Short mmCIF file of C-alpha atoms in Angstrom, two decimals:
data_model
loop_
_atom_site.label_atom_id
_atom_site.label_comp_id
_atom_site.label_asym_id
_atom_site.label_seq_id
_atom_site.Cartn_x
_atom_site.Cartn_y
_atom_site.Cartn_z
CA MET A 1 33.01 36.42 -60.61
CA PRO A 2 35.65 35.63 -57.99
CA GLN A 3 33.39 36.32 -55.05
CA ALA A 4 30.78 33.89 -56.32
CA ASP A 5 33.43 31.28 -56.95
CA ASP A 6 34.80 31.82 -53.44
CA ALA A 7 31.31 31.43 -52.00
CA ARG A 8 30.70 28.21 -53.92
CA ALA A 9 34.10 26.91 -52.82
CA HIS A 10 33.22 27.71 -49.18
CA GLU A 11 29.95 25.86 -49.50
CA THR A 12 31.76 22.92 -51.07
CA ARG A 13 34.31 22.83 -48.25
CA ALA A 14 31.49 23.05 -45.71
CA ASP A 15 29.69 20.16 -47.42
CA ASP A 16 32.93 18.16 -47.44
CA ALA A 17 33.46 18.90 -43.77
CA GLN A 18 29.91 17.80 -42.90
CA ALA A 19 30.34 14.67 -44.97
CA TYR A 20 33.60 13.96 -43.17
CA GLU A 21 31.96 14.46 -39.80
CA THR A 22 29.11 12.15 -40.86
CA ARG A 23 31.59 9.47 -41.94
CA ALA A 24 33.50 9.94 -38.71
CA ASP A 25 30.28 9.52 -36.73
CA ASP A 26 29.51 6.37 -38.71
CA VAL A 27 32.98 4.99 -37.94
CA ARG A 28 32.64 5.81 -34.24
CA ALA A 29 29.15 4.21 -34.16
CA HIS A 30 30.50 1.12 -35.90
CA GLU A 31 33.40 0.87 -33.45
CA THR A 32 30.90 1.21 -30.58
CA GLN A 33 28.78 -1.58 -32.04
CA VAL A 34 31.85 -3.79 -32.37
CA ASP A 35 32.84 -3.04 -28.77
CA CYS A 36 29.29 -3.82 -27.59
CA ALA A 37 29.24 -7.05 -29.59
CA GLN A 38 32.58 -8.11 -28.13
CA ALA A 39 31.37 -7.25 -24.62
CA TYR A 40 28.18 -9.21 -25.24
CA GLU A 41 30.16 -12.23 -26.42
CA THR A 42 32.33 -11.98 -23.32
CA ARG A 43 29.29 -11.84 -21.06
CA ALA A 44 27.58 -14.64 -22.98
CA GLY A 45 30.73 -16.75 -22.53
CA ASP A 46 30.68 -16.02 -18.82
CA VAL A 47 27.01 -17.07 -18.64
CA ARG A 48 27.71 -20.32 -20.53
CA ALA A 49 30.59 -21.05 -18.22
CA ALA A 50 28.34 -20.43 -15.23
CA GLY A 51 25.80 -23.04 -16.36
CA PRO A 52 22.31 -23.13 -17.94
CA ARG A 53 20.62 -19.73 -18.29
CA ARG A 54 17.57 -19.15 -16.07
CA ALA A 55 14.38 -18.14 -17.87
CA ALA A 56 12.70 -14.89 -16.83
CA PHE A 57 9.69 -16.53 -15.20
CA ASP A 58 11.27 -19.59 -13.59
CA TRP A 59 10.41 -18.05 -10.22
CA THR A 60 6.69 -18.68 -10.84
CA GLU A 61 7.28 -22.42 -10.41
CA ALA A 62 8.49 -21.88 -6.85
CA GLU A 63 5.41 -19.73 -6.20
CA ALA A 64 3.19 -22.47 -7.58
CA ARG A 65 4.79 -25.02 -5.25
CA ARG A 66 4.24 -22.75 -2.27
CA ARG A 67 0.57 -22.31 -3.16
CA ALA A 68 0.14 -26.06 -3.56
CA ASP A 69 1.81 -26.77 -0.21
CA ALA A 70 -0.53 -24.27 1.48
CA GLY A 71 -3.64 -25.65 -0.23
CA LEU A 72 -4.27 -22.33 -2.00
CA VAL A 73 -4.22 -23.31 -5.67
CA ARG A 74 -6.97 -21.67 -7.71
CA ALA A 75 -8.26 -22.88 -11.05
CA LEU A 76 -10.82 -21.82 -13.62
CA ARG A 77 -13.91 -24.00 -13.93
CA PRO A 78 -15.97 -23.10 -17.01
CA ARG A 79 -19.71 -23.53 -16.46
CA ALA A 80 -22.16 -24.81 -19.02
CA ALA A 81 -25.00 -22.63 -20.26
CA ASP A 82 -27.51 -25.14 -18.90
CA SER A 83 -26.34 -26.61 -15.61
CA ASP A 84 -28.15 -28.81 -13.12
CA LEU A 85 -26.17 -27.31 -10.23
CA LEU A 86 -28.07 -25.40 -7.60
CA ASP A 87 -26.11 -22.14 -7.53
CA LEU A 88 -25.28 -20.61 -4.15
CA ALA A 89 -21.87 -19.42 -5.34
CA GLY A 90 -22.63 -16.56 -7.74
CA ASN A 91 -23.75 -13.05 -6.81
CA ASP A 92 -27.08 -12.99 -8.65
CA TYR A 93 -28.82 -11.93 -5.43
CA LEU A 94 -32.23 -11.22 -6.93
CA GLY A 95 -32.19 -13.96 -9.57
CA LEU A 96 -32.50 -11.48 -12.43
CA THR A 97 -29.65 -12.47 -14.72
CA ARG A 98 -31.84 -14.95 -16.65
CA ARG A 99 -35.15 -13.13 -16.43
CA PRO A 100 -36.56 -12.84 -19.95
CA GLU A 101 -37.03 -9.10 -19.54
CA VAL A 102 -33.32 -8.70 -18.78
CA THR A 103 -31.89 -11.02 -21.42
CA GLY A 104 -34.28 -9.60 -23.99
CA ALA A 105 -33.21 -6.03 -23.20
CA ALA A 106 -29.54 -7.02 -23.42
CA ALA A 107 -30.07 -8.68 -26.81
CA GLU A 108 -32.02 -5.72 -28.16
CA ALA A 109 -29.30 -3.31 -27.01
CA ALA A 110 -26.67 -5.36 -28.83
CA ARG A 111 -28.76 -5.43 -32.00
CA ARG A 112 -29.38 -1.70 -31.89
CA TRP A 113 -26.05 -0.34 -30.64
CA GLY A 114 -23.61 -3.11 -31.56
CA ALA A 115 -21.63 -5.73 -29.67
CA GLY A 116 -19.24 -3.17 -28.18
CA SER A 117 -19.28 0.49 -27.24
CA THR A 118 -16.50 1.17 -29.82
CA GLY A 119 -14.46 3.56 -27.68
CA SER A 120 -13.92 5.34 -24.39
CA ARG A 121 -16.86 7.13 -22.79
CA LEU A 122 -15.45 10.52 -23.84
CA VAL A 123 -15.10 9.55 -27.51
CA THR A 124 -17.71 7.14 -28.92
CA GLY A 125 -18.39 4.89 -25.92
CA THR A 126 -21.39 6.74 -24.49
CA THR A 127 -24.80 5.77 -25.88
CA LEU A 128 -28.22 7.06 -24.92
CA LEU A 129 -28.58 3.83 -22.92
CA HIS A 130 -25.61 4.83 -20.74
CA THR A 131 -27.15 8.17 -19.89
CA ASP A 132 -30.58 6.59 -19.28
CA LEU A 133 -29.03 4.12 -16.83
CA GLU A 134 -27.09 6.85 -15.04
CA ARG A 135 -30.15 9.04 -14.67
CA GLU A 136 -32.39 6.21 -13.40
CA LEU A 137 -29.74 4.81 -11.04
CA ALA A 138 -29.23 8.21 -9.43
CA ALA A 139 -32.97 8.77 -9.07
CA PHE A 140 -33.68 5.29 -7.67
CA CYS A 141 -30.88 5.45 -5.09
CA GLY A 142 -31.52 9.09 -4.12
CA PHE A 143 -28.37 10.76 -5.48
CA GLU A 144 -27.90 13.83 -7.62
CA ALA A 145 -25.90 12.13 -10.37
CA ALA A 146 -24.28 8.86 -11.43
CA LEU A 147 -21.51 7.68 -13.73
CA VAL A 148 -21.26 4.18 -15.24
CA PHE A 149 -17.93 2.33 -15.48
CA SER A 150 -16.83 -0.91 -17.12
CA SER A 151 -16.66 -2.66 -13.70
CA GLY A 152 -17.18 -2.07 -10.01
CA TYR A 153 -13.43 -2.47 -9.58
CA ALA A 154 -12.81 0.38 -12.02
CA ALA A 155 -15.40 2.53 -10.23
CA ASN A 156 -13.62 2.11 -6.89
CA LEU A 157 -10.23 2.88 -8.39
CA ALA A 158 -11.70 5.98 -10.02
CA VAL A 159 -13.16 7.43 -6.83
CA LEU A 160 -10.10 6.93 -4.65
CA THR A 161 -7.52 8.05 -7.19
CA ALA A 162 -9.49 11.08 -8.38
CA LEU A 163 -10.66 12.23 -4.93
CA GLY A 164 -7.47 11.28 -3.10
CA GLY A 165 -3.95 12.45 -3.82
CA ARG A 166 -0.48 12.89 -2.38
CA ASP A 167 -1.49 15.50 0.18
CA SER A 168 -4.67 13.75 1.31
CA LEU A 169 -5.49 11.08 3.88
CA ILE A 170 -7.56 7.94 3.26
CA VAL A 171 -8.92 6.07 6.29
CA SER A 172 -9.74 2.51 5.24
CA ASP A 173 -11.48 -0.35 7.06
CA ALA A 174 -9.21 -3.37 7.57
CA ALA A 175 -11.76 -5.68 5.93
CA ASN A 176 -12.36 -3.62 2.79
CA HIS A 177 -12.53 -5.28 -0.63
CA ALA A 178 -9.36 -5.65 -2.69
CA SER A 179 -10.53 -2.99 -5.15
CA LEU A 180 -10.65 -0.43 -2.34
CA VAL A 181 -7.25 -1.56 -1.07
CA ASP A 182 -5.79 -1.15 -4.56
CA GLY A 183 -7.49 2.23 -4.90
CA CYS A 184 -5.78 3.42 -1.71
CA ARG A 185 -2.42 2.29 -3.08
CA LEU A 186 -2.89 3.95 -6.46
CA ALA A 187 -4.17 7.20 -4.92
CA ARG A 188 -0.68 7.86 -3.49
CA ALA A 189 -2.36 9.32 -0.44
CA GLY A 190 -1.43 8.69 3.14
CA THR A 191 -3.49 5.64 4.09
CA ALA A 192 -4.47 4.69 7.63
CA VAL A 193 -5.97 1.20 8.00
CA VAL A 194 -8.29 1.09 11.00
CA PRO A 195 -9.84 -1.89 12.83
CA HIS A 196 -12.90 -3.41 11.22
CA ALA A 197 -16.20 -1.55 11.69
CA ASP A 198 -14.77 0.79 14.33
CA PRO A 199 -16.09 4.39 14.02
CA GLU A 200 -14.17 5.46 17.13
CA ALA A 201 -10.90 4.41 15.51
CA VAL A 202 -11.91 6.43 12.44
CA ARG A 203 -12.65 9.48 14.60
CA LYS A 204 -9.29 9.29 16.40
CA THR A 205 -7.43 8.92 13.13
CA LEU A 206 -9.12 12.00 11.67
CA GLU A 207 -8.43 13.95 14.87
CA ALA A 208 -4.73 13.16 14.49
CA HIS A 209 -4.68 14.91 11.09
CA PRO A 210 -6.49 18.24 11.59
CA GLY A 211 -7.02 20.34 8.49
CA ARG A 212 -5.92 17.60 6.12
CA ARG A 213 -8.16 16.70 3.17
CA ALA A 214 -9.51 13.26 4.04
CA LEU A 215 -11.70 10.42 2.82
CA VAL A 216 -13.11 7.59 4.89
CA VAL A 217 -13.78 4.48 2.81
CA SER A 218 -15.74 1.37 3.73
CA ASP A 219 -17.77 -1.44 2.24
CA SER A 220 -21.44 -1.19 3.18
CA VAL A 221 -21.71 -4.98 3.49
CA PHE A 222 -18.44 -6.86 3.78
CA SER A 223 -18.08 -9.63 1.24
CA VAL A 224 -16.47 -12.24 3.50
CA ASP A 225 -18.85 -12.43 6.48
CA GLY A 226 -21.76 -10.42 5.11
CA ASP A 227 -21.81 -8.00 8.06
CA ARG A 228 -22.97 -4.41 7.66
CA ALA A 229 -20.82 -1.33 8.29
CA PRO A 230 -21.96 1.26 10.88
CA LEU A 231 -22.57 3.86 8.19
CA ALA A 232 -24.42 6.44 10.29
CA ASP A 233 -21.61 6.52 12.87
CA LEU A 234 -18.96 6.69 10.15
CA ALA A 235 -20.79 9.63 8.57
CA ALA A 236 -20.94 11.43 11.92
CA ALA A 237 -17.19 10.99 12.39
CA CYS A 238 -16.57 12.33 8.90
CA ARG A 239 -18.75 15.40 9.36
CA ALA A 240 -17.11 16.28 12.66
CA HIS A 241 -13.80 16.59 10.82
CA GLY A 242 -14.81 17.73 7.33
CA ALA A 243 -13.98 14.38 5.68
CA GLY A 244 -15.78 12.76 2.78
CA LEU A 245 -17.37 9.32 3.11
CA VAL A 246 -16.97 6.81 0.28
CA VAL A 247 -19.11 3.66 0.55
CA ASP A 248 -18.84 0.61 -1.69
CA ASP A 249 -22.45 -0.63 -1.76
CA ALA A 250 -21.79 -3.62 -4.02
CA HIS A 251 -23.39 -6.08 -1.59
CA GLY A 252 -26.04 -3.74 -0.19
CA PHE A 253 -27.59 -2.34 -3.34
CA GLY A 254 -30.65 -4.37 -4.37
CA VAL A 255 -30.85 -6.11 -0.98
CA LEU A 256 -30.90 -3.38 1.69
CA GLY A 257 -32.79 -0.10 1.95
CA ASP A 258 -36.31 0.71 0.88
CA GLY A 259 -37.12 -1.65 -2.01
CA GLY A 260 -33.44 -2.46 -2.50
CA ARG A 261 -32.19 1.13 -2.81
CA GLY A 262 -29.06 0.17 -0.92
CA ALA A 263 -27.41 0.41 2.48
CA VAL A 264 -26.53 4.09 2.04
CA HIS A 265 -30.17 4.94 1.34
CA GLY A 266 -31.21 2.78 4.27
CA ALA A 267 -28.87 4.71 6.57
CA GLY A 268 -30.43 8.01 5.50
CA LEU A 269 -27.25 9.22 3.78
CA ALA A 270 -28.28 9.11 0.11
CA GLY A 271 -27.90 12.48 -1.58
CA ASP A 272 -25.78 14.04 1.17
CA GLU A 273 -23.16 16.45 -0.16
CA ASP A 274 -20.26 14.69 1.58
CA VAL A 275 -21.19 11.09 0.65
CA VAL A 276 -20.20 9.17 -2.48
CA THR A 277 -21.21 5.58 -3.14
CA THR A 278 -20.06 2.99 -5.61
CA LEU A 279 -21.86 -0.14 -6.70
CA THR A 280 -21.66 -2.95 -9.19
CA LEU A 281 -24.09 -3.86 -11.93
CA SER A 282 -23.04 -7.52 -11.73
CA LYS A 283 -24.71 -8.58 -8.49
CA SER A 284 -28.29 -7.53 -7.80
CA LEU A 285 -28.70 -6.20 -11.34
CA GLY A 286 -27.45 -9.48 -12.84
CA SER A 287 -25.45 -7.75 -15.56
CA GLN A 288 -21.91 -6.35 -15.65
CA GLY A 289 -20.24 -3.02 -14.92
CA GLY A 290 -20.07 -0.52 -12.08
CA ALA A 291 -21.20 2.96 -11.14
CA VAL A 292 -20.40 5.92 -8.89
CA LEU A 293 -23.23 7.96 -7.37
CA GLY A 294 -22.87 11.29 -5.62
CA PRO A 295 -23.07 15.07 -5.92
CA ALA A 296 -23.07 16.36 -9.51
CA ARG A 297 -19.81 18.26 -8.96
CA VAL A 298 -18.08 15.08 -7.86
CA ILE A 299 -19.33 13.18 -10.90
CA GLU A 300 -18.17 16.03 -13.16
CA HIS A 301 -14.74 15.84 -11.52
CA LEU A 302 -14.55 12.10 -12.20
CA VAL A 303 -15.38 12.63 -15.87
CA ASN A 304 -12.36 14.92 -16.10
CA ALA A 305 -9.93 13.28 -13.69
CA ALA A 306 -10.64 9.55 -13.25
CA ARG A 307 -8.21 7.58 -15.38
CA THR A 308 -10.28 4.37 -15.29
CA PHE A 309 -13.09 6.38 -16.86
CA ILE A 310 -11.11 8.48 -19.34
CA PHE A 311 -8.85 5.75 -20.72
CA ASP A 312 -11.12 2.69 -20.53
CA THR A 313 -13.52 1.46 -23.18
CA GLY A 314 -17.14 2.19 -22.31
CA LEU A 315 -19.37 -0.57 -20.97
CA ALA A 316 -20.86 -2.71 -23.76
CA PRO A 317 -24.44 -1.76 -24.72
CA ALA A 318 -25.77 -5.25 -23.94
CA ALA A 319 -24.57 -4.96 -20.32
CA VAL A 320 -26.06 -1.47 -20.05
CA GLY A 321 -29.38 -2.59 -21.49
CA GLY A 322 -29.57 -5.61 -19.21
CA ALA A 323 -28.73 -3.54 -16.11
CA LEU A 324 -31.34 -0.95 -16.99
CA ALA A 325 -34.02 -3.62 -17.40
CA SER A 326 -33.07 -5.14 -14.02
CA LEU A 327 -33.20 -1.75 -12.32
CA ARG A 328 -36.72 -1.23 -13.61
CA LEU A 329 -37.72 -4.70 -12.36
CA ILE A 330 -36.37 -3.91 -8.87
CA ALA A 331 -38.39 -0.70 -8.84
CA ALA A 332 -41.50 -2.59 -9.95
CA GLU A 333 -40.99 -5.54 -7.57
CA PRO A 334 -39.81 -4.12 -4.22
CA GLY A 335 -40.38 -7.46 -2.48
CA LEU A 336 -37.29 -8.96 -4.15
CA ALA A 337 -34.96 -7.35 -1.62
CA GLU A 338 -36.88 -8.66 1.37
CA ARG A 339 -37.05 -12.16 -0.13
CA ALA A 340 -33.26 -12.27 -0.55
CA ARG A 341 -32.80 -11.34 3.12
CA THR A 342 -35.39 -13.94 4.18
CA VAL A 343 -33.52 -16.68 2.30
CA ALA A 344 -30.23 -15.64 3.91
CA THR A 345 -31.75 -15.78 7.38
CA ALA A 346 -33.24 -19.22 6.71
CA LEU A 347 -29.88 -20.62 5.59
CA TYR A 348 -28.12 -19.18 8.62
CA GLU A 349 -30.67 -20.40 11.16
CA ARG A 350 -30.84 -23.96 9.81
CA LEU A 351 -27.06 -24.36 9.52
CA THR A 352 -26.27 -22.97 12.96
CA ALA A 353 -29.09 -24.95 14.55
CA ALA A 354 -27.32 -28.06 13.23
CA GLY A 355 -24.04 -27.05 14.89
CA LEU A 356 -22.11 -25.21 12.18
CA THR A 357 -20.46 -21.85 12.86
CA ALA A 358 -21.74 -19.08 10.61
CA ALA A 359 -21.87 -15.30 10.65
CA ARG A 360 -25.33 -13.80 11.06
CA PRO A 361 -26.12 -12.22 7.68
CA ASP A 362 -27.03 -8.54 7.41
CA ALA A 363 -27.76 -8.84 3.69
CA ALA A 364 -27.53 -11.82 1.29
CA VAL A 365 -24.12 -13.31 2.16
CA VAL A 366 -23.96 -16.31 4.52
CA SER A 367 -20.46 -17.24 5.64
CA VAL A 368 -19.82 -20.71 7.15
CA ARG A 369 -16.46 -21.36 8.79
CA SER A 370 -14.17 -24.24 7.85
CA PRO A 371 -11.36 -25.83 9.94
CA SER A 372 -8.69 -25.21 7.27
CA PRO A 373 -8.12 -24.14 3.65
CA GLU A 374 -7.80 -27.79 2.59
CA ALA A 375 -11.02 -28.71 4.40
CA ALA A 376 -12.88 -25.80 2.80
CA LEU A 377 -11.70 -26.85 -0.64
CA ARG A 378 -12.80 -30.48 -0.09
CA TRP A 379 -16.10 -29.33 1.40
CA ALA A 380 -16.91 -27.19 -1.63
CA ALA A 381 -15.88 -30.01 -3.98
CA ASP A 382 -18.08 -32.52 -2.14
CA CYS A 383 -21.02 -30.14 -2.34
CA ARG A 384 -20.45 -29.76 -6.05
CA GLU A 385 -20.42 -33.52 -6.58
CA ARG A 386 -23.87 -33.58 -4.98
CA GLY A 387 -25.20 -30.84 -7.24
CA LEU A 388 -24.64 -27.73 -5.09
CA ALA A 389 -22.28 -24.90 -6.06
CA VAL A 390 -20.94 -22.89 -3.12
CA GLY A 391 -18.19 -20.31 -2.79
CA CYS A 392 -14.91 -21.19 -1.11
CA PHE A 393 -12.97 -18.32 0.49
CA ARG A 394 -9.39 -18.98 1.57
CA PRO A 395 -6.36 -16.82 2.32
CA PRO A 396 -5.42 -14.33 0.96
CA SER A 397 -9.05 -13.54 0.05
CA VAL A 398 -10.02 -13.44 3.73
CA PRO A 399 -8.45 -10.74 5.93
CA ASP A 400 -8.51 -12.82 9.12
CA GLY A 401 -6.95 -15.93 7.57
CA VAL A 402 -10.00 -18.11 8.34
CA SER A 403 -11.30 -20.23 5.45
CA ARG A 404 -15.04 -20.32 4.78
CA LEU A 405 -17.79 -21.53 2.56
CA ARG A 406 -19.57 -18.47 1.21
CA LEU A 407 -23.22 -18.93 0.35
CA THR A 408 -25.28 -16.55 -1.74
CA ALA A 409 -28.92 -16.17 -0.81
CA ARG A 410 -31.03 -15.56 -3.91
CA ALA A 411 -34.52 -14.11 -4.01
CA ASP A 412 -35.64 -16.75 -6.52
CA LEU A 413 -34.72 -19.78 -4.37
CA THR A 414 -37.68 -21.90 -3.33
CA ASP A 415 -38.12 -23.36 0.15
CA ALA A 416 -37.40 -26.81 -1.29
CA GLN A 417 -34.10 -25.57 -2.75
CA ILE A 418 -33.14 -24.00 0.57
CA GLY A 419 -33.78 -27.33 2.29
CA ARG A 420 -31.75 -29.21 -0.30
CA ALA A 421 -28.83 -26.80 0.09
CA VAL A 422 -28.80 -27.08 3.88
CA GLU A 423 -28.97 -30.88 3.74
CA THR A 424 -26.06 -31.09 1.29
CA ILE A 425 -23.85 -28.73 3.31
CA LEU A 426 -24.50 -30.66 6.54
CA GLU A 427 -23.90 -34.06 4.99
CA THR A 428 -20.54 -32.99 3.52
CA ALA A 429 -19.32 -30.90 6.46
CA PRO A 430 -15.76 -31.74 7.66
CA ALA A 431 -15.06 -32.77 11.20
CA ALA A 432 -14.33 -29.80 13.45
#
């Protein structure tokens, strides 16, 4: 069968041709590798001739020297489980983190649900505890819905990136927390930074961008000086221009508003259709995590669009259980919020009466000014040696460049402990 033989011969020639092309490709690839190797050897010889090779992260040593020269070196200081220090440095505003009801609920949640959530919220990371906490948070604070995140930082990033965008405008207070600043950056929106606590500046900025989708974002209580934002005036500016208001209530929730329902609730804005609030579970609730509260349609949008929700592992059950127990304690003991504010006022009045410069607290943060970063660091260290833990804020953590001691007023502090704290701070204060 000549035709069959011809066909087989054609196939054989085709196979031979493909094999030849394959071998030719192999030869060309080998020649390329040889050329690359020779070029590499040439470059390596040039580098050796130029002197010792610099490691990739050598530059960090120069950065470390600059930080040391400026007195801005930070270091981790592990704390013991049982410490004799009087703690005015942490953010446990209501003194709930060690309450037996809270630790017991956290332990029971871990026993029942496991040490971790096992996955993202949209896969296996949502337990019935998560939904219970979201429902009770929303109800307590006066919002339609809530969504729990692994941290307050993640919650802020979620809101700004999912509600912002390239064609939108974000108007941000100059003293906002770093998580809000980073959220503005990641949102890829046009960002206008306005003077601190200035509703008129917000209004003018919105007027300059008519018809543009816009968000105004502000802390409710600013973490450096503890001053409160003019939320009602900010909301009025937003409504006049169709903008949404995003409020980070990390330092207001649990301390301000009716029974600790937060600064947004206290300003009469909770549940409004154009207001979204974020908060942390790690301050007044004494646990860990964060949450966003707002209209149900906004929460539904975050579930589908917020990357720090979709791609992050869900909050561990123990943290959820502890936060839920704390929330129920706050609801049952509404006097905790007022006590925290009373302690803050007492610290402020006694320290300023003795001649120190401090910001009048609107919530539970008392900020005492220091002459310099180095003086603040020594002051905090001297307090610690005498059994008092205080916060030390230095640049770049402070937007105005002024170093401070940051004191946390806690609802569970006794009058004797307040007196001891004031005495220690005064005795160790640096010369002006």
